[in-house]
CSV table of C-alpha atoms and ligand atoms in Angstrom, one decimal:
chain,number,residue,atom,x,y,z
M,615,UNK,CA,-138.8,-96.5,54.9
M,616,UNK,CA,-142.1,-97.2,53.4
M,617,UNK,CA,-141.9,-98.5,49.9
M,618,UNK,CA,-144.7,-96.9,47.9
M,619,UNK,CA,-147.0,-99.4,46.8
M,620,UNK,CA,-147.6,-99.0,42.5
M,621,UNK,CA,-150.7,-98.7,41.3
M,622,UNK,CA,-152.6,-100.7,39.0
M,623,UNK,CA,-152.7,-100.2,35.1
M,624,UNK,CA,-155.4,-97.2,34.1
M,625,UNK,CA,-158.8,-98.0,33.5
M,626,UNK,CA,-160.8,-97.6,30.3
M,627,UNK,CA,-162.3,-94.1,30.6
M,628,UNK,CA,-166.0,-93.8,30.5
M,629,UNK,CA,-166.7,-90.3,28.7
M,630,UNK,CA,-170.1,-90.4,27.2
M,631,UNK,CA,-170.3,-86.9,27.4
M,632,UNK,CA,-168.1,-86.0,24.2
M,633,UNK,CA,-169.8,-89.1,22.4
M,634,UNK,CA,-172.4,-87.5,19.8
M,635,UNK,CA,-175.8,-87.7,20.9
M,636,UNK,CA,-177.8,-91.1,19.6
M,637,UNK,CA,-179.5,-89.2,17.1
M,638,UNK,CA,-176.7,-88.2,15.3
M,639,UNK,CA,-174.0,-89.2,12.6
M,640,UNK,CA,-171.5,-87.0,13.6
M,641,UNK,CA,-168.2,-89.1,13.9
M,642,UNK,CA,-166.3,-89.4,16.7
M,643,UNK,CA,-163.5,-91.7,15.8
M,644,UNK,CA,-162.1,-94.5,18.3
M,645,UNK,CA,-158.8,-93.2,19.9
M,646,UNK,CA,-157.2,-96.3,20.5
M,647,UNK,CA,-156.6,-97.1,16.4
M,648,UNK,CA,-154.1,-94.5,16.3
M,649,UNK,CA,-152.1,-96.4,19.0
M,650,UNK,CA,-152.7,-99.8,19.7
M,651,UNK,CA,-150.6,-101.1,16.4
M,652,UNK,CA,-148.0,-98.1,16.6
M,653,UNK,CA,-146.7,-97.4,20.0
M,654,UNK,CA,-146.3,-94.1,21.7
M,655,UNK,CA,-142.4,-92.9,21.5
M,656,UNK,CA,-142.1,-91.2,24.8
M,657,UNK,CA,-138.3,-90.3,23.5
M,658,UNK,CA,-139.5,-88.1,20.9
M,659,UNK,CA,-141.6,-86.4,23.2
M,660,UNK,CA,-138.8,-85.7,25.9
M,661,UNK,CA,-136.9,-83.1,23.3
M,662,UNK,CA,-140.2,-80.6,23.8
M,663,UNK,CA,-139.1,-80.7,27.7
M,664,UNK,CA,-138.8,-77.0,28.9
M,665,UNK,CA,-139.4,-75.4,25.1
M,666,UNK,CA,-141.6,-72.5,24.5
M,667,UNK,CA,-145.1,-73.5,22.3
M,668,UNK,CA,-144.9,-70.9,19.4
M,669,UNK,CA,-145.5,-71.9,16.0
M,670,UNK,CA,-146.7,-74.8,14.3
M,671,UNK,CA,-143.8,-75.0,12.2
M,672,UNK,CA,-141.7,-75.3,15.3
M,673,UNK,CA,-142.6,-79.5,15.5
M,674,UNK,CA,-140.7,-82.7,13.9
M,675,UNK,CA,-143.3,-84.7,11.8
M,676,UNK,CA,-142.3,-87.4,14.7
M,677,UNK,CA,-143.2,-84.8,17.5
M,678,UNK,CA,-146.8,-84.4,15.7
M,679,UNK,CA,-147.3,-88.0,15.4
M,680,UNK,CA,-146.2,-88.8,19.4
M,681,UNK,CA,-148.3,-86.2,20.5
M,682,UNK,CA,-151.5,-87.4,18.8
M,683,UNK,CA,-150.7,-91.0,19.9
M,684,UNK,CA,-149.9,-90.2,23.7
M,685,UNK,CA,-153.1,-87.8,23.3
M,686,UNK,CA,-155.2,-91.2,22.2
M,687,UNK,CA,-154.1,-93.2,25.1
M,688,UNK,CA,-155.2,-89.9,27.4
M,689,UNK,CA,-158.6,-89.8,26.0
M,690,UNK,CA,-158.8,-93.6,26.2
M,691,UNK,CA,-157.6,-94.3,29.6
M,692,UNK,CA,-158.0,-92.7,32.9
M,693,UNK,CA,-154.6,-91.3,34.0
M,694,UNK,CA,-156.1,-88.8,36.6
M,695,UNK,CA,-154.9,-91.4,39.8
M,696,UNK,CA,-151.6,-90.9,38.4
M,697,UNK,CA,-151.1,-87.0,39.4
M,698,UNK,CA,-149.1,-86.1,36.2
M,699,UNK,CA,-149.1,-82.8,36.9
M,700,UNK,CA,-149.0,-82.6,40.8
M,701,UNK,CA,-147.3,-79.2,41.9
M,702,UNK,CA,-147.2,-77.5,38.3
M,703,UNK,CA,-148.9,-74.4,38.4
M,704,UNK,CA,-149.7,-72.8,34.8
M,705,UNK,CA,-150.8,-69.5,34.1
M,706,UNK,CA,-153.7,-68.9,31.4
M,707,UNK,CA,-153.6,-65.4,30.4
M,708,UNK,CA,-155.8,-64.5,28.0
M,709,UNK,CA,-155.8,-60.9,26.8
M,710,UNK,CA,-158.5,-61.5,24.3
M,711,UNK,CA,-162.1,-63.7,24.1
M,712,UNK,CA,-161.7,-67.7,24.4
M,713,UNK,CA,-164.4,-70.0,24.3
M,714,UNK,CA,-162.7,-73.5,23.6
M,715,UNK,CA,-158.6,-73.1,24.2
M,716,UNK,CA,-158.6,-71.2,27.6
M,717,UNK,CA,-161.5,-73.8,28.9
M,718,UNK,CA,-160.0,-76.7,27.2
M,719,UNK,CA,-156.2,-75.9,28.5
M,720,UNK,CA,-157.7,-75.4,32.2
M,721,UNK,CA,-159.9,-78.7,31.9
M,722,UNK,CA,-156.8,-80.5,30.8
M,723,UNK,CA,-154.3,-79.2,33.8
M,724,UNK,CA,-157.2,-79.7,36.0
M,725,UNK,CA,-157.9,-83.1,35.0
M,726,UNK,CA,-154.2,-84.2,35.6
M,727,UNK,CA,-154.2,-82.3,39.1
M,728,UNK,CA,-152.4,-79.1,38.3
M,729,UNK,CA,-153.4,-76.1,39.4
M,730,UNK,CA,-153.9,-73.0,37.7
M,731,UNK,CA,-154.4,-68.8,37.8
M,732,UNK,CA,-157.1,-68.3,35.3
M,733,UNK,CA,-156.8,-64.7,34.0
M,734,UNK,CA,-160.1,-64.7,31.8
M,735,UNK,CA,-159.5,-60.9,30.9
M,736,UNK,CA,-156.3,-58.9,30.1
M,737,UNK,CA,-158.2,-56.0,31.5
M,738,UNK,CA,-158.0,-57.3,34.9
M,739,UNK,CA,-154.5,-57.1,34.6
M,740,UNK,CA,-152.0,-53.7,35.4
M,741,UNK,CA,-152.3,-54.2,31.5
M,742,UNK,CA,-155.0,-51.9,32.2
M,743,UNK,CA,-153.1,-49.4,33.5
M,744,UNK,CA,-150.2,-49.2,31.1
M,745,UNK,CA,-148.0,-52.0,32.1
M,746,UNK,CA,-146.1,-53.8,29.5
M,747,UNK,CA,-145.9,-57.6,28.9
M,748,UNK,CA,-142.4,-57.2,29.6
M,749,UNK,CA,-143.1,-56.7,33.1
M,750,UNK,CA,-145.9,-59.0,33.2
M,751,UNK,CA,-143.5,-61.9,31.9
M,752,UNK,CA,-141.1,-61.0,34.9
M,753,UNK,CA,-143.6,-61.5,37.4
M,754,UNK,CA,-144.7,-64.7,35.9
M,755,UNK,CA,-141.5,-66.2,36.0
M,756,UNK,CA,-142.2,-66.1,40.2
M,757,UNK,CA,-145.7,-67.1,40.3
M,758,UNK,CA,-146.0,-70.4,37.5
M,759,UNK,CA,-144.6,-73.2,36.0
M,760,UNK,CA,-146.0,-72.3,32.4
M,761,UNK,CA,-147.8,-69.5,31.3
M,762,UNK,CA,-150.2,-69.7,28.4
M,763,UNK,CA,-151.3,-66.5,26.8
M,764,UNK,CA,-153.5,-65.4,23.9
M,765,UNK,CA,-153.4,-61.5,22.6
M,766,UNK,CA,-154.4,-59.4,20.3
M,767,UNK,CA,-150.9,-58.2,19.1
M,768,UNK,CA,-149.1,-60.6,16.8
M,769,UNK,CA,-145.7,-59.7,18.5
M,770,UNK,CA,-146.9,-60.0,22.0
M,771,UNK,CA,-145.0,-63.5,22.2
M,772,UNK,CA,-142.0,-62.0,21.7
M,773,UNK,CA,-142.6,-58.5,23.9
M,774,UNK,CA,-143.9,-61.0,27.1
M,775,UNK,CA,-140.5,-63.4,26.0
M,776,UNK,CA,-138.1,-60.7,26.6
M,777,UNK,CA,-138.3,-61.6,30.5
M,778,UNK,CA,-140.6,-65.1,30.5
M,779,UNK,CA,-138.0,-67.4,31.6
M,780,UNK,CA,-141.1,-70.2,32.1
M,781,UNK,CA,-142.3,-71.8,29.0
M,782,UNK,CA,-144.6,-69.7,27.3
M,783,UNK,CA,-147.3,-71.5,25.1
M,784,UNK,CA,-148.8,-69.4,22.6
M,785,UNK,CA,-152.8,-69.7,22.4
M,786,UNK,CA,-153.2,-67.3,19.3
M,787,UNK,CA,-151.6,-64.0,18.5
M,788,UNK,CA,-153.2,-61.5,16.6
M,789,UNK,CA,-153.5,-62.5,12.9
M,790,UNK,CA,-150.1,-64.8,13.8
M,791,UNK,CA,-150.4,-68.1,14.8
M,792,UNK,CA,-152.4,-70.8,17.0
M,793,UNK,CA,-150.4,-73.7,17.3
M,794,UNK,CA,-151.8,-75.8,20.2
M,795,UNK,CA,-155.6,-75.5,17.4
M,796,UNK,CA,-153.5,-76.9,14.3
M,797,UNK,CA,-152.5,-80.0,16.7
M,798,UNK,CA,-156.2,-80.2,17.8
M,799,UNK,CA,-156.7,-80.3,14.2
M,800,UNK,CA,-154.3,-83.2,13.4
M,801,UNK,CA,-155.3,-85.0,16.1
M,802,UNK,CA,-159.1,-85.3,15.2
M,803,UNK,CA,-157.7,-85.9,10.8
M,804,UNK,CA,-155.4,-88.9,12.5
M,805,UNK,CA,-157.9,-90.4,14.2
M,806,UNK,CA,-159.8,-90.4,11.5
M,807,UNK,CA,-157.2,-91.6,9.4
M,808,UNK,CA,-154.7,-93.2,12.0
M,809,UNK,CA,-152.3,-94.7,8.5
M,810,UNK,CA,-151.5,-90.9,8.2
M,811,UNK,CA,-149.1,-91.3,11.1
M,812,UNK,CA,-147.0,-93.7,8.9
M,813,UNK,CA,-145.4,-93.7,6.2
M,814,UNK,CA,-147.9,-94.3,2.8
M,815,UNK,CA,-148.3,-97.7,1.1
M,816,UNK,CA,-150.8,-96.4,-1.5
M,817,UNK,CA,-149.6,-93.1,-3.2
M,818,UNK,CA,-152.3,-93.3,-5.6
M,819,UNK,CA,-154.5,-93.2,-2.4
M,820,UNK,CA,-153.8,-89.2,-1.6
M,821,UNK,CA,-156.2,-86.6,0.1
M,822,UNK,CA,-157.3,-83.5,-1.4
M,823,UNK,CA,-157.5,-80.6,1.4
M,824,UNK,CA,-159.5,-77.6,0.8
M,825,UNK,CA,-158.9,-74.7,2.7
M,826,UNK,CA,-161.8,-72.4,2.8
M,827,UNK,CA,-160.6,-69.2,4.3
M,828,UNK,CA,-157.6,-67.0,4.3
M,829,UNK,CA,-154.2,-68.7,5.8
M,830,UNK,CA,-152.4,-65.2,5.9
M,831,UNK,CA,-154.7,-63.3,8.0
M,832,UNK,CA,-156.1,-66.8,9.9
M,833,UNK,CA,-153.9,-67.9,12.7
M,834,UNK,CA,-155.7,-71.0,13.2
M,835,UNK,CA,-155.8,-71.4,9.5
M,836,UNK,CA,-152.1,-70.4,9.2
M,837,UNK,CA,-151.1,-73.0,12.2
M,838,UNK,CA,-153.4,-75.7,10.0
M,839,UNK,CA,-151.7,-75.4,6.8
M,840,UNK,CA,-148.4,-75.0,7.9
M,841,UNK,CA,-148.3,-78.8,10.0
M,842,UNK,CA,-150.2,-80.0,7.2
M,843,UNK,CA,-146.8,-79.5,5.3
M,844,UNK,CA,-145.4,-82.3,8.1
M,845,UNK,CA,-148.1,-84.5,6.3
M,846,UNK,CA,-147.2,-83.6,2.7
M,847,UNK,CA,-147.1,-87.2,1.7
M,848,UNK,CA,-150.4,-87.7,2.0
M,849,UNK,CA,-151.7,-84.7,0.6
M,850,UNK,CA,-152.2,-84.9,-3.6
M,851,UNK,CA,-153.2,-81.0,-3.4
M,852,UNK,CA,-154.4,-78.3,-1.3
M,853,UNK,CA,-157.2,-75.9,-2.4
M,854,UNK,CA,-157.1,-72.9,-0.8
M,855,UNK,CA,-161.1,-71.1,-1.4
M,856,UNK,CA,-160.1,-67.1,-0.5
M,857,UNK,CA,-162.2,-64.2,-1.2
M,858,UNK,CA,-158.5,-62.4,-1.1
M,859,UNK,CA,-156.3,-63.2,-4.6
M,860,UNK,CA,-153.1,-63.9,-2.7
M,861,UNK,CA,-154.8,-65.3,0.3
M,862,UNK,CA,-151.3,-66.4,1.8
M,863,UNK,CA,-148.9,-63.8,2.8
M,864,UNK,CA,-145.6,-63.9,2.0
M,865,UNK,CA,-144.4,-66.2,5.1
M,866,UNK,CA,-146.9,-69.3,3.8
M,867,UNK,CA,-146.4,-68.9,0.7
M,868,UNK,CA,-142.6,-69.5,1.2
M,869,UNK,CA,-143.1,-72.3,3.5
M,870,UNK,CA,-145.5,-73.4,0.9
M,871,UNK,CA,-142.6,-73.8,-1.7
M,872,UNK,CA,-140.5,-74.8,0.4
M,873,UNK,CA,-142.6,-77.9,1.4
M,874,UNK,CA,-143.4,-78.6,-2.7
M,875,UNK,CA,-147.3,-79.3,-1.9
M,876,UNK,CA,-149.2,-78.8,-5.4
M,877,UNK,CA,-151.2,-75.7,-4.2
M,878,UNK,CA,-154.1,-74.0,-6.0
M,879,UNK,CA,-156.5,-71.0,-5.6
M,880,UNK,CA,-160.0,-69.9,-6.4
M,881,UNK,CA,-162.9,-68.5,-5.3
M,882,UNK,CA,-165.3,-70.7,-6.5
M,883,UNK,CA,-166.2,-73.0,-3.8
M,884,UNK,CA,-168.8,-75.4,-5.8
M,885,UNK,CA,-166.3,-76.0,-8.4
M,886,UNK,CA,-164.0,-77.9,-5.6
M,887,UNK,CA,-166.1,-79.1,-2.9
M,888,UNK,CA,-167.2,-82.5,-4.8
M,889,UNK,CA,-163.1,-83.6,-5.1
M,890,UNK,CA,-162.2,-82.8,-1.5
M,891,UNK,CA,-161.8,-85.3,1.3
M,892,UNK,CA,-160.9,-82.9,3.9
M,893,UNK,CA,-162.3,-79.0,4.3
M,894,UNK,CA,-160.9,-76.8,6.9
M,895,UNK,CA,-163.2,-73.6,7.1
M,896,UNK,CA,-162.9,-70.4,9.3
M,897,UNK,CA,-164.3,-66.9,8.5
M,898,UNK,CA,-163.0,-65.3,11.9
M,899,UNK,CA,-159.9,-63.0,10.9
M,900,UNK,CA,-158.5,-60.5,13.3
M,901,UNK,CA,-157.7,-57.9,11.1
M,902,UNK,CA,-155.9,-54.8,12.5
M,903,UNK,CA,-157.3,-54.2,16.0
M,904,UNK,CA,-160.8,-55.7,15.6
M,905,UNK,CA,-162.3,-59.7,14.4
M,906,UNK,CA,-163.8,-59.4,10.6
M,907,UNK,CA,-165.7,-61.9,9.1
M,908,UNK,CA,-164.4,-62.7,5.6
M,909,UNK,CA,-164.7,-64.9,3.2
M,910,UNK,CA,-168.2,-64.9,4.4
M,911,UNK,CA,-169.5,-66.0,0.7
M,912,UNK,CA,-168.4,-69.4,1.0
M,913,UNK,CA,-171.7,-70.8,2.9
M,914,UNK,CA,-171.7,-74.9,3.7
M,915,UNK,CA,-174.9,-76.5,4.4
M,916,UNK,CA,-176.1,-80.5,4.4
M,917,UNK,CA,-177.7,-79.8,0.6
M,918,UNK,CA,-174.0,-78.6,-0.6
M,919,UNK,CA,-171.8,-80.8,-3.3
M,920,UNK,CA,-169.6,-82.5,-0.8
M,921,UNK,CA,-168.0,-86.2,-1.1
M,922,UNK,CA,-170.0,-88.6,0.7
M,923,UNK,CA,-166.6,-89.6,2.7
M,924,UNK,CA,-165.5,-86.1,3.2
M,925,UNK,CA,-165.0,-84.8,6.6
M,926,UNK,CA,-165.1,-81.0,7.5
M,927,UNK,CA,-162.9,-79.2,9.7
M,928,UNK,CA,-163.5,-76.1,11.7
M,929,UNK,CA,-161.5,-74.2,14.8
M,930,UNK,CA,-164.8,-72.6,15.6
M,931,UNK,CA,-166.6,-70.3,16.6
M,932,UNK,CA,-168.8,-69.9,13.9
M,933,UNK,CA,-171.0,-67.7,12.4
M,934,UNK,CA,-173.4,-68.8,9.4
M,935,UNK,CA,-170.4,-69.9,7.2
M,936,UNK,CA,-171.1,-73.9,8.4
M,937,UNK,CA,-174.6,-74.4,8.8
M,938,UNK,CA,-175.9,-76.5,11.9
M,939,UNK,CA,-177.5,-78.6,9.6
M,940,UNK,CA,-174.6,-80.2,8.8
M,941,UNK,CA,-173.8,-80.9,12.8
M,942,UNK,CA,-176.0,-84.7,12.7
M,943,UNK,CA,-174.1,-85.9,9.3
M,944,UNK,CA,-171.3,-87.8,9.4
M,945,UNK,CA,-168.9,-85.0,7.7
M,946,UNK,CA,-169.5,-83.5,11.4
M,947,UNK,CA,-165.4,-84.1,12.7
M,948,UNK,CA,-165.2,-80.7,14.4
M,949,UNK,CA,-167.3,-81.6,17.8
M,950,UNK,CA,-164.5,-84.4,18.0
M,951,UNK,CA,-162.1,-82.0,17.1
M,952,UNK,CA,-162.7,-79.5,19.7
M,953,UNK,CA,-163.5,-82.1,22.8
M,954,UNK,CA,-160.0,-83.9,21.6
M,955,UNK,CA,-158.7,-80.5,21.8
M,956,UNK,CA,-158.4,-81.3,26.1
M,957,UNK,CA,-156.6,-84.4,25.5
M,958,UNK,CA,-153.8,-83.3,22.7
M,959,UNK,CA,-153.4,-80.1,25.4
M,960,UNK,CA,-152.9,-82.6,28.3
M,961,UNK,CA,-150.1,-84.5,25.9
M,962,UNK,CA,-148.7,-81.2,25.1
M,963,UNK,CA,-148.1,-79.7,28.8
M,964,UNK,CA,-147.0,-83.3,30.3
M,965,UNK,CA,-144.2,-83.2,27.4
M,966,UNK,CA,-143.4,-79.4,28.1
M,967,UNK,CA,-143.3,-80.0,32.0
M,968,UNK,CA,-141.1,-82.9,31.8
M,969,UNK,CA,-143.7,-85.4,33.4
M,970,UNK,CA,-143.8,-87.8,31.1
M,971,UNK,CA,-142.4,-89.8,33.8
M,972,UNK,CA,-145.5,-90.1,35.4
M,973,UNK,CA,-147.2,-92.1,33.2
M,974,UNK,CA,-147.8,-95.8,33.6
M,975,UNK,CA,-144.5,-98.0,32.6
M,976,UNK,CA,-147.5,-99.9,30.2
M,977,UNK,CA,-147.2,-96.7,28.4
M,978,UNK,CA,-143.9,-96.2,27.4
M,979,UNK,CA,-142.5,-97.9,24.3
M,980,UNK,CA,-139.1,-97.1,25.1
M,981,UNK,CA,-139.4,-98.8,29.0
M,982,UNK,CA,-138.8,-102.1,30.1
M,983,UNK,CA,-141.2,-104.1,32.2
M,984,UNK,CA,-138.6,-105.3,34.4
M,985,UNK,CA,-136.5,-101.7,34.5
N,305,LIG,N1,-160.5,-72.6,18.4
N,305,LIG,C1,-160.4,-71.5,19.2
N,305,LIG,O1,-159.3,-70.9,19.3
N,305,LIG,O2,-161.5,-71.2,19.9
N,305,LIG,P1,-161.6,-70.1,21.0
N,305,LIG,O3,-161.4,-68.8,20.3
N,305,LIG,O4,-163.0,-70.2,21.6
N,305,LIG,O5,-160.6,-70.3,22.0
């Protein structure tokens, strides 16, 4: 019997390509301070092993953390010659327009030699011709490993679940949520900040997150604030910046109490950008059966009052609400936040897949050298 020979520890991975271009401030921060003083907890990881991907809410504050750090040592090492996904196949069925999760979900299976059916379109689907997700679920279950799906209809999840017997990873549903986007999110604020991973030393030292856009008809605002609750600890307040009066809806603002985060809202965005450290923005709502732009008042721009060490935040796309002047400046985290996006997504499906096994034994806290 031939004994397989191992292979060598990864490589440092050269990717210049997400690094911001030399005439720019934008920050991209270095992955390998999130992990190289607080090991990656392969354990905690193992409990998402076969689970459907639904709702932000649906993670441990541990889970987030493990994810982000295992996501780090992706982006930082090469872990392609490893195979980690060899033999999965994963469905990406996206029944409505993608830019960044359908692209970054298929670079990340790709990159860790899965394969996948890439349905760009609902319409190409028998969707077209009445079927029901039902029915597409059943066929699913024969064809993938995974299926990935974004829709229009908040309750698609549960109409395409009543036969999916394949984990199902939601990519955004209607005006419900986007949960793979808020852990692209926390993945770009903890590199930034890697010390929000752990417990904090300095409660005087809190962060004040404004929210400029409206959580209840947002899913990618929604998903956001909802795992910030996970990070309450560090949060002194959130300012939520809404055209709307109850910008929430009643299922945040239960979770909101719930979590006891000090919560506040207005609509005047000048009179709270100077004390925030961290601004999420979005103006894309699908509302009813078509996108809107609200909130479309509150404009940011390099001239606007914001903290010198303040970073901004946004799922993209945009329209004129964040102005590409501010793209150079070193409040730019979203470019890092949306190129991350392929490496939190890798994390994600190797922990869903159960191939966590694949990785290198250097990579596992929880394995002994000599095991
Ligand atoms: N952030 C996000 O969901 O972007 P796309 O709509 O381009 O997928």
């Amino acid at each position: 019997m031939n004994e397989e020979t191992p292979l060598p520890p990864p490589e440092e991975a050269e990717r210049a390509s997400i690094e911001p271009p030399e005439d720019s401030k934008a920050i991209r921060p270095e992955p390998g301070d999130l992990f190289e003083r607080n090991a990656v907890d392969l354990n905690v990881l193992r409990e998402l092993e076969g689970e459907n991907i639904l709702v932000a809410g649906q993670f441990s504050f541990e889970q987030v953390c493990e994810l982000c750090k295992l996501a780090a040592m992706l982006e930082k090492l090469e872990i392609w010659p490893y195979h980690p996904l060899d033999g999965k196949i994963f469905v990406t069925a996206f029944f409505e327009a993608s830019t960044r999760t359908r692209t970054s979900f298929e670079s990340a299976i790709l990159r860790l030699d899965g394969k996948v059916i890439s349905i760009a379109d609902g319409r190409t689907t028998g969707q077209a011709k009445g079927e029901s997700l039902a029915d597409i679920g059943e066929m699913f279950n024969g064809y993938a490993d995974c299926v990935i799906m974004r829709h229009t209809d908040t309750d698609s999840t549960d109409q395409i679940l009543q036969n999916l017997r394949i984990p199902l990873i939601n990519a955004g549903n209607g005006s419900g949520e986007h949960p793979t986007q808020a852990l692209a999110d926390w993945f770009a604020l903890l590199k930034w900040k890697p010390e929000l991973a752990l417990p904090p030393v300095d409660k005087s030292n809190k962060l004040n997150l404004g929210i400029l856009g409206t959580p209840g008809s947002m899913r990618a605002v929604k998903s956001f604030l909802l795992m910030a609750l996970l990070f309450h600890e560090h949060i002194d307040k959130v300012t939520v910046i809404s055209e709307m009066a109850d910008p929430f809806g009643e299922e945040v603002t239960e979770e909101l109490r719930k979590g006891g985060i000090d919560y506040e809202v207005s609509n005047d965005v000048r009179e709270h950008l100077p004390e925030l450290d961290i601004i999420y923005m979005n103006s894309i709502a699908f509302l009813g059966d078509s996108y809107k732009n609200m909130d479309s008042r509150f404009k940011l721009d390099s001239s606007s009052p914001i903290k010198e060490s303040a970073v901004i935040l946004h799922p993209l796309a945009r329209l004129d609400e964040l102005d590409t002047s501010l793209d150079k400046t070193p409040h730019n985290l979203y470019f890092s936040q949306a190129h991350g996006a392929v490496f939190i997504r890798q994390a994600l499906l190797m922990s869903v897949l159960g191939r966590l096994n694949a990785l290198p034994q250097m990579m596992d806290l929880n394995q002994n050298p000599s095991d």
